[in-house]
Each structure stands twice: as structure tokens, then as C-alpha cells.
Amino acid sequence: MEVQAYKLDFQTVHFGNGNLNESIGSFNASRLYSSLFLESLKLNVDKEFLNLSKSANFFLSDSFPLKDGEFYLPKPIGYPKMPLNSESTKETRRKAKKSKNLRYIKYTDIEDYVEGNCDVEKLDGIDSFFSKNTVVTKKGIDPYEVGITNFKTSLYILTIKHELLDMLMNSLQYSGIGGKRSSGYGRFTVEKLDIPNEFSKNIVINDSEYGVYMTLNTSIPNNDELDVVLPTAEYLLEKSSGFAYSTASKSLLRKQDLYKFVVGTTLTKTYSGNIFDVRPDGFPHPVWNYAKGLFYKLPYLDRGR
């Protein structure tokens, strides 16, 4: 499996998370997929992109920080494990509490973190990657607040190597990702990056072997995969919702809700997931929500899992 990393350098963005006056520091694979699909429509290659994205070997990750040339990954949910019989339980609990404030970890530190050998106080906190604030703008005479994110580092995403993706990513940098793009937010410069072999060898789509895996995107198993995945998964759920514009009724209609595992979910079985059609009832065309699984293989520790 050939993995391509794209480095994205943003200045100011509005990555909404439900409220206009809030902005987060990353975007998920579904948001990226929607943006790429819109670009494919503009360039009249939507059929080619849809066929490519539905192929078995296609994948997209959420976005993660790239700081000083170092690739960061999401913090794995449920790790490090607390030893059952520890003479330093108080210290272990202190480290566990400290780790709750972490969101990203260098891929080179993941193994030590999972095994509990990492000094969490020396790891980069969320403030190392971006800052958030609000700006006041106007629509007509009425002022309102918009949440924005200013980045201190680059972001990167992972996908397959393909000429069509090169074309779409190059086009997307001028259109932008996220909200309030008409105000200039969300534009970026893009650069292709090679990733270290010790990093790429742990990235998997669907692995039949037993192990410990961490999700690299916000995704969900198909219904027939849930019974296999859920018993050993440590996860949080995120609701994907929103509205789609109907040209027929000239109104916004509510899309079907889809609940997904958040990025960093850990499990012992991978899953395929899918690109789900979440169109509102009676909507004239599909509304795609990307939720195919992508995973990072973690070191396996036999501690009662």
C-alpha cells in the first residue's frame, strides 16, 4: 500500500464544530472528502473521483499536526494502561490525569506512550499547535462573532498516491477548507511529502490479524462489522449532521445523522466502513459522508484485553 502525505499550511481558518463563534484545530476525513468532491465537480472529474474513492484500497485520514518536520498522531484512547499491581499507583494516576490534556503525540513516541514509558509532562500540549479566538464581523448592520483558528504548525493528511488526488489537492488550496471561505478563511498551500518507512508500515486499511489498532480518521463500521468490533473497542462517538441545499425547494434540508468513532479510537479488530449516503428524505441526489476505516497498528500489550 503506497501512502501519500500532503502538507497543508494554513493561516487563518474557521473549522466549525456546531457554533459559529467556535473553531477547532483540525478537520476530519469527511470534511476533506466533501471538499475534494466539490472540486471534482468543478473540474468535471466527479465520476472518476467517486469511483476511485469507492475502491477497496482508497483511504483518507483526518488532519494532524506536522511540527518541525515531525509527524504527530492522535492520542490513543484508553492508553497507557494502568498497572494492576503497582507500588507507584499515585504517580501512575498523576500521569494518567496529565495525559488527558494531550491530543497529539509524535509517531516516534507512540510506542513509549502506549507502554507507559513516556514522560507526559514533556510532550507537546494543544497550545503548541494552534491558538483560537473570535473576530466580530457584520452582515448588513448586525454584528456577529466568528470563531477562528490560527496555526503555529502545519497540518498533514494521509491518502493514496494518485494523479487525480494531486490535481484535486492543488485545486482545493485556492478554494479552501472549512467555513467562511468567502471571507478568505481556509485557504492553504500544499506540498507532497514522503513519510518514513517505520511510519508507513504501521498504517493499515483492513487487517485480518489480531492486534491493537488506533483509528486515523473519524469513521464507523458497517452494521455487519459492529458485533466483531465493539466488544474490544475503547471509543467515543461523534455525531455527524448538518444540512444540504435543495435546488428544487431552494431550502436547506437536514441530512441524516451518522454517529462515528472519534479519531484515536482503539480496538483489536479493524473494519471497512463505507461512504454513506446521508441525503435528506426526498433529496434528488446522494449526499456523501466519508466513513471508511483507516488504522495505525500499535504495539500489542497482553494486559487483560
Coordinates of N, CA and C in Angstrom, one line a residue, residues 49 61-62 74 89 94 96 104 118 134 171 183 194 212 246 250-251:
F49 N -13.5 10.6 -9.5 CA -13.2 10.6 -8.1 C -14.0 9.7 -7.3
S61 N -7.2 10.2 5.8 CA -7.1 10.4 7.2 C -7.8 11.7 7.6
D62 N -8.0 11.9 8.9 CA -8.2 13.2 9.5 C -6.9 14.0 9.3
P74 N -2.9 11.1 16.6 CA -3.9 11.3 17.8 C -3.5 10.5 19.0
T89 N 1.1 3.7 42.4 CA -0.2 4.0 41.9 C -0.5 5.4 41.9
R94 N -1.3 10.2 38.5 CA -1.0 11.6 38.2 C -0.6 11.7 36.7
A96 N -1.7 9.7 34.3 CA -2.9 9.5 33.6 C -3.7 10.8 33.5
Y104 N -2.3 15.1 20.8 CA -1.4 14.6 19.7 C -0.1 14.1 20.3
C118 N 6.6 7.0 28.7 CA 6.8 8.3 28.2 C 6.6 9.3 29.3
T134 N -11.9 34.9 18.6 CA -13.1 35.2 17.8 C -12.9 36.6 17.1
S171 N -5.9 22.1 -6.6 CA -7.1 23.0 -6.9 C -7.7 23.4 -5.6
S183 N -14.8 34.8 3.1 CA -14.1 35.9 3.8 C -12.6 35.7 3.8
D194 N 7.2 12.8 1.5 CA 7.5 11.4 1.8 C 7.4 11.1 3.3
V212 N -3.6 -4.6 18.2 CA -4.2 -3.4 18.7 C -4.0 -2.3 17.7
S246 N -31.2 22.1 -1.3 CA -32.1 21.5 -2.3 C -32.4 22.6 -3.3
K250 N -35.2 25.1 -3.0 CA -34.4 26.3 -2.7 C -34.4 26.5 -1.1
S251 N -34.1 25.4 -0.4 CA -34.1 25.5 1.0 C -33.0 24.5 1.5

